[in-house]
CSV table of C-alpha atoms and ligand atoms in Angstrom, one decimal:
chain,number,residue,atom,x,y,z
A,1,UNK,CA,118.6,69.2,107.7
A,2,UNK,CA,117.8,66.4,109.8
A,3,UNK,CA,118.1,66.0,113.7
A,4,UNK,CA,121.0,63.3,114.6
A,5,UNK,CA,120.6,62.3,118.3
A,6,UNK,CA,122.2,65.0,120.1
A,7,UNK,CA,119.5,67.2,118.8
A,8,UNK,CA,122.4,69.4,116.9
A,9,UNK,CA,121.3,69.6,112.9
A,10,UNK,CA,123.0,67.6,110.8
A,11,UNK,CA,122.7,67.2,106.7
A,12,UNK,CA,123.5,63.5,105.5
A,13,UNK,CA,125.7,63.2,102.2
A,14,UNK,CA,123.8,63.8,99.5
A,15,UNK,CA,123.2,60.5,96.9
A,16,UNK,CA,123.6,63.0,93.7
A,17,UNK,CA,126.0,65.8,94.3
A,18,UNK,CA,124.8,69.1,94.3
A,19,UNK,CA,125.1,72.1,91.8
A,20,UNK,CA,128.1,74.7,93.3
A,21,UNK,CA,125.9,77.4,93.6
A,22,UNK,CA,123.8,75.4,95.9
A,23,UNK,CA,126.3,74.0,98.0
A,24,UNK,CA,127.2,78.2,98.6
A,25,UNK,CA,124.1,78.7,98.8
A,26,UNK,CA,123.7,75.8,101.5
A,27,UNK,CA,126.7,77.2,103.4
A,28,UNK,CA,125.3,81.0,103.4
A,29,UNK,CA,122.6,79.8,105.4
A,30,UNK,CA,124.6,77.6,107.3
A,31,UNK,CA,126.4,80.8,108.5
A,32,UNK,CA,123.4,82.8,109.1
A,33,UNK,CA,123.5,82.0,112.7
A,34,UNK,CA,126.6,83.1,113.6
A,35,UNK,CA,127.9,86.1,115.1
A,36,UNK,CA,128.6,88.6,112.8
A,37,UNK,CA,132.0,90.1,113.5
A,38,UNK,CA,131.9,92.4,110.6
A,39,UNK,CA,129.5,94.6,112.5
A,40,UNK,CA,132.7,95.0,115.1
A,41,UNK,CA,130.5,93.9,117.6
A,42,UNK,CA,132.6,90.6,118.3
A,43,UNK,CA,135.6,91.2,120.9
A,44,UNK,CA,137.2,88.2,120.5
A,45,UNK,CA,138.0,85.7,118.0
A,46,UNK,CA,138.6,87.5,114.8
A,47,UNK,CA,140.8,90.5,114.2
A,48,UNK,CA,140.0,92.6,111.3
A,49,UNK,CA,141.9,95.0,109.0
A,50,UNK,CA,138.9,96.3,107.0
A,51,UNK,CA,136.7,94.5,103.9
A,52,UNK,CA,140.1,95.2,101.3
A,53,UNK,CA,142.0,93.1,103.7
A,54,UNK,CA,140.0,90.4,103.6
A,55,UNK,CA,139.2,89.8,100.1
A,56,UNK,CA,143.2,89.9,99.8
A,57,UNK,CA,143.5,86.8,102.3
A,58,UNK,CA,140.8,85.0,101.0
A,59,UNK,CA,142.4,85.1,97.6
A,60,UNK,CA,145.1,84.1,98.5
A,61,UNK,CA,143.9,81.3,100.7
A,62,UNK,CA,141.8,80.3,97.1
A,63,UNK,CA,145.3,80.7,95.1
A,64,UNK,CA,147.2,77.6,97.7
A,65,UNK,CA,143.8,76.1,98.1
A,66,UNK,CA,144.9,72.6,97.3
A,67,UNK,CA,148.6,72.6,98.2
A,68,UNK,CA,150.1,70.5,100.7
A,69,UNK,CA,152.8,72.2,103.1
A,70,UNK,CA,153.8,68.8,104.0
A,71,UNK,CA,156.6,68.7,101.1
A,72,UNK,CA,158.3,72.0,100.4
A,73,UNK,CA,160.8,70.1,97.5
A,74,UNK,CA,157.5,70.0,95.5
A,75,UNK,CA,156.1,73.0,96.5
A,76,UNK,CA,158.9,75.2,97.2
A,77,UNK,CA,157.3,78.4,96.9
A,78,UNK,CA,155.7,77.4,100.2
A,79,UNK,CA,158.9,77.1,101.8
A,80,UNK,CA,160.0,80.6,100.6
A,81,UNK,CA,156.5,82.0,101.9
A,82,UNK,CA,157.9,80.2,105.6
A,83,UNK,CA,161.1,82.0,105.4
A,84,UNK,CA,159.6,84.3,104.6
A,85,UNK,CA,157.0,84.4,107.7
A,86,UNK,CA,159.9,83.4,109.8
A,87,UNK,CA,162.6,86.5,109.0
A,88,UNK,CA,159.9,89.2,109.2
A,89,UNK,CA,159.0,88.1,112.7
A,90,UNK,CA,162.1,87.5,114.0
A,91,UNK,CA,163.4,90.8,112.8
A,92,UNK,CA,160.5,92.2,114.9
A,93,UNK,CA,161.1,90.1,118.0
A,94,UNK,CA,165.0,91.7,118.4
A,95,UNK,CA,166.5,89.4,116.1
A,96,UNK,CA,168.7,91.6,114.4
A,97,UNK,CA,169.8,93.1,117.6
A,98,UNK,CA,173.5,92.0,118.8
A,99,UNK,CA,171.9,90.8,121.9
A,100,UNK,CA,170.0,88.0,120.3
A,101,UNK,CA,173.4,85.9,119.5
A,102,UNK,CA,171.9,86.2,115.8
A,103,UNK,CA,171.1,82.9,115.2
A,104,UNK,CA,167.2,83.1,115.9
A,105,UNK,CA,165.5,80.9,113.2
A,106,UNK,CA,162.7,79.2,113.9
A,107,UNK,CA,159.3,78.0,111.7
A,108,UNK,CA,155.6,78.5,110.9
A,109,UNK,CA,152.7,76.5,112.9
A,110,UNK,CA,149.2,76.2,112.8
A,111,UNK,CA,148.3,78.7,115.9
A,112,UNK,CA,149.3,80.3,119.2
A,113,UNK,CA,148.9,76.3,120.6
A,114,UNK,CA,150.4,74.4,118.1
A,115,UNK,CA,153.4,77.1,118.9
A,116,UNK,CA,153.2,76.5,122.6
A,117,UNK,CA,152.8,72.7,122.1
A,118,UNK,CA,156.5,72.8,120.1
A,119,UNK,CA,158.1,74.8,122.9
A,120,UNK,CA,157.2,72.8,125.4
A,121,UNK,CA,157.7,69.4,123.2
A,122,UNK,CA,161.7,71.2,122.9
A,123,UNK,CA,162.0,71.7,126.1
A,124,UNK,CA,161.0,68.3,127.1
A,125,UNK,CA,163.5,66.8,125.1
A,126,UNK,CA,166.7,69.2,125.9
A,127,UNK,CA,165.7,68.3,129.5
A,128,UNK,CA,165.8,64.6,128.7
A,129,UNK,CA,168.7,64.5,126.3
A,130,UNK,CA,170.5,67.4,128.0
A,131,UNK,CA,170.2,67.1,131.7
A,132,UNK,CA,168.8,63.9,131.7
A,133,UNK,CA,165.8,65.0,133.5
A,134,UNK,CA,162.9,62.0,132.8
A,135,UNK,CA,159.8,64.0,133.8
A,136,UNK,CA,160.8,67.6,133.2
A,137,UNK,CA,158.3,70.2,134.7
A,138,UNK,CA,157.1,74.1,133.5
A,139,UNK,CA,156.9,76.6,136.0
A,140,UNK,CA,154.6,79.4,134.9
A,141,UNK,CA,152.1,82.1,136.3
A,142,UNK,CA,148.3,80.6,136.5
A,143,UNK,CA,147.5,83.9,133.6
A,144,UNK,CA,149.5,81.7,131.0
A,145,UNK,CA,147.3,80.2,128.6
A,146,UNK,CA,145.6,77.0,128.9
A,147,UNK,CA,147.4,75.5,125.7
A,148,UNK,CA,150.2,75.1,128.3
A,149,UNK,CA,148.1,72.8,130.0
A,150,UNK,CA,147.4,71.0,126.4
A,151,UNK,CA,151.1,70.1,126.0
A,152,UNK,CA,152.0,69.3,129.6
A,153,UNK,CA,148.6,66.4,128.7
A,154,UNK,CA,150.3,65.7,125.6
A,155,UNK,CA,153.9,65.2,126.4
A,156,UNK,CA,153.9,64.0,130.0
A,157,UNK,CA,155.4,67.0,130.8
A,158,UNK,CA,154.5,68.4,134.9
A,159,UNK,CA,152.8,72.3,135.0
A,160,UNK,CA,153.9,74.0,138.0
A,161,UNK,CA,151.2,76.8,138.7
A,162,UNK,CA,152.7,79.5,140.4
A,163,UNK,CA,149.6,82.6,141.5
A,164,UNK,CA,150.1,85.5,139.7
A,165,UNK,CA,150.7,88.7,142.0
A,166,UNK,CA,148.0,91.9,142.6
A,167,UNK,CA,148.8,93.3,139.3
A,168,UNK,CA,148.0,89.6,137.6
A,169,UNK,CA,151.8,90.1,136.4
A,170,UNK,CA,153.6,86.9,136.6
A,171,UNK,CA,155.2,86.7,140.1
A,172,UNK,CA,159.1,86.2,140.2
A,173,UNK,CA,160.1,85.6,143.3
A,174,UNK,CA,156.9,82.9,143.9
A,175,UNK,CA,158.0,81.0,140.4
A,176,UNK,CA,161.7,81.2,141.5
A,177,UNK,CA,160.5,79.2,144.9
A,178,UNK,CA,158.7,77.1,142.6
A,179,UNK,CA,162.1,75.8,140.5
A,180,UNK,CA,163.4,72.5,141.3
A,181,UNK,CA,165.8,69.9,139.6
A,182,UNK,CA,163.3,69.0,137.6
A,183,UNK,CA,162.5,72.5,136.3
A,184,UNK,CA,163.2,72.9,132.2
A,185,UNK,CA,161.5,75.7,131.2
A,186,UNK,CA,159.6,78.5,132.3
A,187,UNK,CA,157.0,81.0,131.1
A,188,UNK,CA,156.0,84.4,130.7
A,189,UNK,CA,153.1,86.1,128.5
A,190,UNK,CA,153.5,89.4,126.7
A,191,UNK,CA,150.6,89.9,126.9
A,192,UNK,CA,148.6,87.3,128.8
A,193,UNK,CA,145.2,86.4,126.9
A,194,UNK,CA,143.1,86.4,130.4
A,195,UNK,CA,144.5,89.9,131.4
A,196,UNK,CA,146.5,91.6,128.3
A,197,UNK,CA,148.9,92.3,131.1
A,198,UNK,CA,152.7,92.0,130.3
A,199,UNK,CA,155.1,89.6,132.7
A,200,UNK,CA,158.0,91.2,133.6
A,201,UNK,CA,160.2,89.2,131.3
A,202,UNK,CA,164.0,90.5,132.1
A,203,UNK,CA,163.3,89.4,135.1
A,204,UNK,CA,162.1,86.1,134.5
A,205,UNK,CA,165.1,85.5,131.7
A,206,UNK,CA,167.7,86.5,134.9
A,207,UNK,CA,166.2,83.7,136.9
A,208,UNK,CA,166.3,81.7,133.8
A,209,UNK,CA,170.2,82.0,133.0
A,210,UNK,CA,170.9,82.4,137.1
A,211,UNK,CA,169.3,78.3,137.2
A,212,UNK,CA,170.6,77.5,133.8
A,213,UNK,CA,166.7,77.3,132.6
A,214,UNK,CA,165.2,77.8,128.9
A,215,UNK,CA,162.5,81.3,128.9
A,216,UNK,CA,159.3,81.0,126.7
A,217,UNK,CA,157.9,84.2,126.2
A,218,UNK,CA,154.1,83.6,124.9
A,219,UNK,CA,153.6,86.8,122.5
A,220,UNK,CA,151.4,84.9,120.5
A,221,UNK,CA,149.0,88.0,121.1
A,222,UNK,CA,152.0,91.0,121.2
A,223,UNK,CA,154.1,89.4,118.7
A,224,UNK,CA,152.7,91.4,115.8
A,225,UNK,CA,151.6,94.1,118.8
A,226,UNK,CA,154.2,95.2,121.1
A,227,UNK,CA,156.9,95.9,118.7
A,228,UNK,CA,154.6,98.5,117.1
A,229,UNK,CA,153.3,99.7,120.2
A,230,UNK,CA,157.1,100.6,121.1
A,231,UNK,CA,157.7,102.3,117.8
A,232,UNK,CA,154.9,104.9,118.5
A,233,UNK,CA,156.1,105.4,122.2
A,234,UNK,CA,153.2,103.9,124.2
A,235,UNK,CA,155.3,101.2,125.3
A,236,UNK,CA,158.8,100.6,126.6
A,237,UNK,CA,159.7,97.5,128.2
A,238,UNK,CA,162.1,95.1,126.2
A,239,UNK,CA,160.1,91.4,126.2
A,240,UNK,CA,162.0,89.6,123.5
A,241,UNK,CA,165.4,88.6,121.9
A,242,UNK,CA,167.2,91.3,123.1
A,243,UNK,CA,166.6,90.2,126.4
A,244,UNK,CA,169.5,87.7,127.6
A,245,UNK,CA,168.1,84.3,128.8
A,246,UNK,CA,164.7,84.4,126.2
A,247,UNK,CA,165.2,81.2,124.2
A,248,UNK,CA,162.4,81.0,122.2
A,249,UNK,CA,159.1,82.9,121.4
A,250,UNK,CA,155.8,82.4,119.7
A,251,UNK,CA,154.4,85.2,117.7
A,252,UNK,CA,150.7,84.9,116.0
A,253,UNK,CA,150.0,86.2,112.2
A,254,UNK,CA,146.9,85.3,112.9
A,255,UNK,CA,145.8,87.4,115.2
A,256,UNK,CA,147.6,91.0,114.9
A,257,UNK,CA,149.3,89.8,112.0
A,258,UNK,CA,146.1,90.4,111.0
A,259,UNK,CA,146.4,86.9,108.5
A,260,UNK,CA,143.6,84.2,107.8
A,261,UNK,CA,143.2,82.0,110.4
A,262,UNK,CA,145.8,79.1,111.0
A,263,UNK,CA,149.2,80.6,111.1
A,264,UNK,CA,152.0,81.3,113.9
A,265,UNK,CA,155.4,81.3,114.4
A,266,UNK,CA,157.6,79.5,117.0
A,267,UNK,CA,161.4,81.2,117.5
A,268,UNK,CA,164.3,79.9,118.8
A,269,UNK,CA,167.5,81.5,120.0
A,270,UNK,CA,169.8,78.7,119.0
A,271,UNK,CA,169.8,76.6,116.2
A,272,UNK,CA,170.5,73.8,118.3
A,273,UNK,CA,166.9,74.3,119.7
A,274,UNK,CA,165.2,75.0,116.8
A,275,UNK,CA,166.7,71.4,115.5
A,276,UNK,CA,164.9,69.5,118.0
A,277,UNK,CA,161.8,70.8,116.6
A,278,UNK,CA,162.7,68.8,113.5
A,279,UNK,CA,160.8,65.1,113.4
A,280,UNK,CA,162.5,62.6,111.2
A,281,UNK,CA,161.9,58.7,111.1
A,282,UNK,CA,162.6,56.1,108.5
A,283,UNK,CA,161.2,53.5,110.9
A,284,UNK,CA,158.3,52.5,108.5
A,285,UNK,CA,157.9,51.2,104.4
A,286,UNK,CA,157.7,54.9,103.0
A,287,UNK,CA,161.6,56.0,103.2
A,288,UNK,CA,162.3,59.3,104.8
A,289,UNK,CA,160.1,61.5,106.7
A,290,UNK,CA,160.6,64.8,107.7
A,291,UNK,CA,158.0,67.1,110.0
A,292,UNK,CA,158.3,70.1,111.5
A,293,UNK,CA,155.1,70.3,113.5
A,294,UNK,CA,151.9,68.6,114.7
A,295,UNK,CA,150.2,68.2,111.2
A,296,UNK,CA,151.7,65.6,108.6
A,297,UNK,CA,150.0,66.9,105.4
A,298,UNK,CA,149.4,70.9,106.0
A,299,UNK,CA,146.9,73.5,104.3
A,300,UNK,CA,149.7,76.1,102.6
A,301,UNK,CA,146.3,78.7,102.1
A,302,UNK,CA,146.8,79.9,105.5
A,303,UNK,CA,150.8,80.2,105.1
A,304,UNK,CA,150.2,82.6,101.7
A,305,UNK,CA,147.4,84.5,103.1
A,306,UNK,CA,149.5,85.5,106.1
A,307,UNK,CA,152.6,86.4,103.7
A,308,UNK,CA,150.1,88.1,101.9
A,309,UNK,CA,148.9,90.3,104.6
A,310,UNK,CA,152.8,91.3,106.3
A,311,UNK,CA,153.4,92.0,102.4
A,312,UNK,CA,150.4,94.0,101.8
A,313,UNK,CA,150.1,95.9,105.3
A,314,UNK,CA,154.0,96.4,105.5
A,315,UNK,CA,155.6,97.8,108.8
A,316,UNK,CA,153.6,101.5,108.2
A,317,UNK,CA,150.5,99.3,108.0
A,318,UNK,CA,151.1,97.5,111.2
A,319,UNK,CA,151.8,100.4,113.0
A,320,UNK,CA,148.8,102.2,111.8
A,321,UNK,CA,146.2,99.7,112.8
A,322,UNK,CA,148.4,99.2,115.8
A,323,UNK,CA,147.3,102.7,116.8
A,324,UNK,CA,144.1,102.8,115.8
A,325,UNK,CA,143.2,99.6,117.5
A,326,UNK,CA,145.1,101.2,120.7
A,327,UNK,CA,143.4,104.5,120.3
A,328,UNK,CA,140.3,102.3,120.5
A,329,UNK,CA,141.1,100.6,123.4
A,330,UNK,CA,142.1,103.5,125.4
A,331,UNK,CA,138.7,104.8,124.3
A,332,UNK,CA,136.7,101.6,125.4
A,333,UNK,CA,138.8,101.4,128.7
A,334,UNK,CA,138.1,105.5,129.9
A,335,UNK,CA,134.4,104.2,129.1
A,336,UNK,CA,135.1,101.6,131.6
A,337,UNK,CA,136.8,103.8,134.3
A,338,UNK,CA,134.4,106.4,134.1
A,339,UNK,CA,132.1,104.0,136.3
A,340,UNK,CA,133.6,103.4,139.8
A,341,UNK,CA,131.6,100.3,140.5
A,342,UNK,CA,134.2,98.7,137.7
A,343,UNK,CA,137.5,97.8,137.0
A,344,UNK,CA,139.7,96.6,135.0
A,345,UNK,CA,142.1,93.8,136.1
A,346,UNK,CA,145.6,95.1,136.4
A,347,UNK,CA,146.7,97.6,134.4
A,348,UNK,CA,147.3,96.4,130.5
A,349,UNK,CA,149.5,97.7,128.1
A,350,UNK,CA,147.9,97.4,125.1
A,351,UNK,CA,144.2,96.2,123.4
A,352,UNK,CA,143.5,93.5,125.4
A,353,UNK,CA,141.9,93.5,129.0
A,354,UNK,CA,139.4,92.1,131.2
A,355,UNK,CA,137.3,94.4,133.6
A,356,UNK,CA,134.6,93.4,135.9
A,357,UNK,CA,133.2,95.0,139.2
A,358,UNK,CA,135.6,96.4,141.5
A,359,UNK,CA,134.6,95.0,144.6
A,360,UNK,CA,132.2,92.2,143.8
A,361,UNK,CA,132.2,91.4,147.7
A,362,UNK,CA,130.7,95.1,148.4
A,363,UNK,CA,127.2,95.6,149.0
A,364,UNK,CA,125.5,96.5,145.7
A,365,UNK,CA,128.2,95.8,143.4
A,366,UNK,CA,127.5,94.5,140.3
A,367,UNK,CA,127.1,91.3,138.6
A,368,UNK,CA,129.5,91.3,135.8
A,369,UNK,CA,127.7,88.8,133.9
A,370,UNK,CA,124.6,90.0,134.3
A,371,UNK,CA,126.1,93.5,132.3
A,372,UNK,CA,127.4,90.3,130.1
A,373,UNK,CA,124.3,89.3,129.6
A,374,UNK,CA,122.6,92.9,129.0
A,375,UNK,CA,125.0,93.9,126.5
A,376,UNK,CA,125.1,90.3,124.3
A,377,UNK,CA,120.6,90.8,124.2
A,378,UNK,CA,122.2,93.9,122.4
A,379,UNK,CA,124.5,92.6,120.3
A,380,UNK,CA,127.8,92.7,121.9
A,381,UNK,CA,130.2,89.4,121.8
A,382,UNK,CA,132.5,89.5,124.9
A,383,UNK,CA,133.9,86.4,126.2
A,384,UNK,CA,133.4,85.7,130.3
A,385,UNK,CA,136.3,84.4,132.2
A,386,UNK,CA,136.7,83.3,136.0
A,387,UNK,CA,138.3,84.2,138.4
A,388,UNK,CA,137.8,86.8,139.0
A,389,UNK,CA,134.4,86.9,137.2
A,390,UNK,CA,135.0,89.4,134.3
A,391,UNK,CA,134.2,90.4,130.8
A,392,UNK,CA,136.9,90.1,128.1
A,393,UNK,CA,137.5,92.0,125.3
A,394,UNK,CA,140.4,92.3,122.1
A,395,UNK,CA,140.4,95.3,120.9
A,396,UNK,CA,141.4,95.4,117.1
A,397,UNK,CA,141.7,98.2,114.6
A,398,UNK,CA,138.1,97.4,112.8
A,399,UNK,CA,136.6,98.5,116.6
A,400,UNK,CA,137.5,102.0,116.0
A,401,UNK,CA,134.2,102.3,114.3
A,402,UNK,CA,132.5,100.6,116.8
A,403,UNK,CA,133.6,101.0,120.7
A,404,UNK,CA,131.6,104.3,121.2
A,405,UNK,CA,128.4,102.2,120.8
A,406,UNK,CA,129.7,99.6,123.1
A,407,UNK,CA,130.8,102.6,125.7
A,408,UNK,CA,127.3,103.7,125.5
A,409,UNK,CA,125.8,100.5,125.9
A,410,UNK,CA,127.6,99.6,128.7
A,411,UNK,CA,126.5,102.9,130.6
A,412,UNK,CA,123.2,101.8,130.2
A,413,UNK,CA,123.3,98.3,130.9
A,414,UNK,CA,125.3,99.1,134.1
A,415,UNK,CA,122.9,101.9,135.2
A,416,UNK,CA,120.3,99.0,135.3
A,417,UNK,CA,121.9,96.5,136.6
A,418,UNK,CA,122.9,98.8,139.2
A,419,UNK,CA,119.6,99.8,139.8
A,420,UNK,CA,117.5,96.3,139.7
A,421,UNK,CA,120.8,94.4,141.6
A,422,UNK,CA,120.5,91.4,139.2
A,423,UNK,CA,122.4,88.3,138.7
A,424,UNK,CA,123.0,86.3,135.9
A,425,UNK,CA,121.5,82.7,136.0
A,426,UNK,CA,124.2,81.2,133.7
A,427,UNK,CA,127.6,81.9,135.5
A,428,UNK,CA,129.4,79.6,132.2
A,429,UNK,CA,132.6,80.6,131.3
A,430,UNK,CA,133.6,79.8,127.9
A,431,UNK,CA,136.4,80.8,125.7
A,432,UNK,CA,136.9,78.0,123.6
A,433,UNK,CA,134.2,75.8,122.6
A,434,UNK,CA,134.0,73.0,120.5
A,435,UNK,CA,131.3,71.2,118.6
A,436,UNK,CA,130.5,67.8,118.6
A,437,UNK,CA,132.3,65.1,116.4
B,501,PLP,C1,148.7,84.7,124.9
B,501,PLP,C2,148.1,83.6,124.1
B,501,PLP,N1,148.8,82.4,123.9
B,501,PLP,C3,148.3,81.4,123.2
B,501,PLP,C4,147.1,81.5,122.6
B,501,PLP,C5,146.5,80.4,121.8
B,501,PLP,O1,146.4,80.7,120.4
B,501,PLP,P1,145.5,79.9,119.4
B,501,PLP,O2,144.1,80.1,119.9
B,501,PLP,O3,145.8,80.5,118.1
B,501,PLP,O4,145.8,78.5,119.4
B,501,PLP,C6,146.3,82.7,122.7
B,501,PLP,C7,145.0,82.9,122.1
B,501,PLP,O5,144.3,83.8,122.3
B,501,PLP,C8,146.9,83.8,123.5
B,501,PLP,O6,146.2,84.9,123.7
């Protein structure tokens, strides 16, 4: 490898190809510096349903390796795989309850943001064509996820910002002040990625129909989470179709669906809203085009891996890794409680939470990062958010193995941090970070 001249190593193309086993070879050690999530040491980023699970997606990502989800009239297995995706988690999210009007239908995206970009891009344009609102706005707790802020860049669309309350809950009453004429949509997370706290969604889909407003509710982490969660009794609290005023939802395979990365789904209550979701133009030499989201031509791997792994793990599966990821969680979060110097940041539902110290302004507390810091010399991958300064961790079903070790760990670190009152240098936050180029 050579050095280009941001110092990051870079390999130029080669003049005469190389042999296949080299290029693996080649890519092997590229890899070697990565974090290892199959040691469950990684508490973000990956979500993993054991070593079968993974050689399943991977061959199914090889089997639709070359495919292009663009045209489903050439390919049209790839649009039964969609429906496919589509039913299954709509049938999950309430659909087949008489409350949902039974017309929820939506379609599969790339991610949790290409599924927030959509709902936003529809309820830009129902504004516009609708109520003929030119600069619509989003009202939404500060806990939503930053995609938000990606489509309101995108598509000229205004973020309103509303401060979540104590609990980090979405506050109702401060996004209802925040509503004007302008208002087309509004948000709530179930959970939210920086807390794993739940928004109280009935009551944001009451001030939804009482202004005549379209709900998102961001499950793109509880999609494939809550439902199962409900089914073995640890949770109660309707968040989906079945609540009156959601219009549409986001639910990601890829992440406790458990699927190969690059798959979501995006839900709408109507068809008339799922429609506007449709892009079509003949404006141009090439006749008809049809698109249903950001990409034009689209890998169909990730679409068949993530059929593959709803197939394979079936509802029982779901709801077994569902409780052994919780059971882990609940585990890793008494390990955290047991320690009255920390807390954790509202009181989360399910596998995902932040926790940090519980009064950083008292005398002695302790640096969060600096246990951050302790615990990644040993190993341990947990993402560092702001504010409030806190460590971050998703919880999935291949942690069972592993969370004890972290528990114990963190006793340590803590003790010493404790002890030696020291601060971490690098106070970085960063979830989400590209490369170069
Ligand atoms: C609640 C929530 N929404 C949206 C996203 C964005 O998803 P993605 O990273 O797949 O684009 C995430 C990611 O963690 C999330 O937790």
């Amino acid at each position: 490898m050579t050095a280009d001249p941001f110092n990051l190593p870079s390999t130029a193309l080669p003049g005469r190809g190389l042999d296949p086993a080299e290029v693996l070879d080649r890519l092997r050690e590229a890899k070697a510096g990565d974090r290892d999530w199959r040691g469950g040491k990684v508490f973000s980023l990956v979500y993993s349903a054991g070593e079968d699970h993974h050689r399943l997606l991977e061959d199914a990502l090889a089997l639709y390796a070359s495919e292009n989800g663009l045209n489903v009239l050439a390919f049209p297995s790839i649009g039964y795989l969609q429906h496919d995706l589509v039913r299954m988690t709509a049938s999950l999210l309430g659909a087949d309850d008489a409350a949902s009007g039974g017309a929820v239908d939506g379609f599969v995206t790339s991610g949790g943001t290409e599924s927030l970009l959509q709902a936003v891009l529809t309820a830009r344009d129902d504004a516009r064509d609708r109520r003929g609102i030119d600069r619509p706005e989003v009202v939404l707790a500060t806990s939503a996820h930053a995609a938000f802020d990606k489509a309101a860049h995108y598509f000229d669309v205004d973020l309103v910002r509303v401060p979540v309350g104590p609990d980090f809950r979405a506050d109702v009453d401060a996004m209802a002040a925040a509503v004007t004429d302008r208002t087309a949509l509004l948000v709530g997370s179930a959970p939210s990625y920086p807390q794993g706290v739940v928004d109280p969604i009935a009551d944001l889909a009451a001030l939804a129909l009482d202004r005549g407003l379209l709900l998102h509710v961001d499950a793109c982490m509880g999609g494939f989470l809550l439902p199962f969660l409900e089914r073995l009794g640890r949770f109660d609290t309707p968040f989906d179709f079945r609540v009156p005023g959601v219009t549409s939802m986001s639910a990601d395979l890829h992440k406790y669906g458990y699927a190969a990365k690059g798959a979501s789904v995006i839900l709408y209550r109507t068809a008339e809203l799922k429609r506007r979701q449709v892009f079509l133009t003949t404006n141009w030499l090439g006749g008809l085009y049809a698109s249903t989201g950001v990409a034009g031509t689209r890998p169909a791997g990730p679409i068949a891996a993530a059929w593959a792994s709803l197939m394979h793990l079936g509802a029982d599966g779901l709801l077994e890794l569902t409780g052994t990821a919780h059971d882990a969680a609940r585990r890793l979060r008494a390990g955290i409680e047991s320690h009255p110097e920390l807390a954790l940041r509202g009181d989360p539902p399910a596998t995902v939470f932040a926790f940090g110290a519980a009064d950083p302004t008292a005398p002695g507390a302790p640096d969060i990062f600096a246990v951050g810091d302790l615990l990644a010399a040993r190993g341990w991958y947990l993402d560092r958010q702001s504010p409030p300064d806190s460590l971050h961790v998703t919880v999935h079903a291949g942690h069972a193995a592993t969370v004890d070790g972290l528990v114990a760990d963190l006793d340590e670190v803590l003790a010493q941090v404790l002890e030696d009152g020291q601060r971490a240098q690098d106070r970085s936050t960063d979830y989400g970070a590209p490369g170069a180029g």
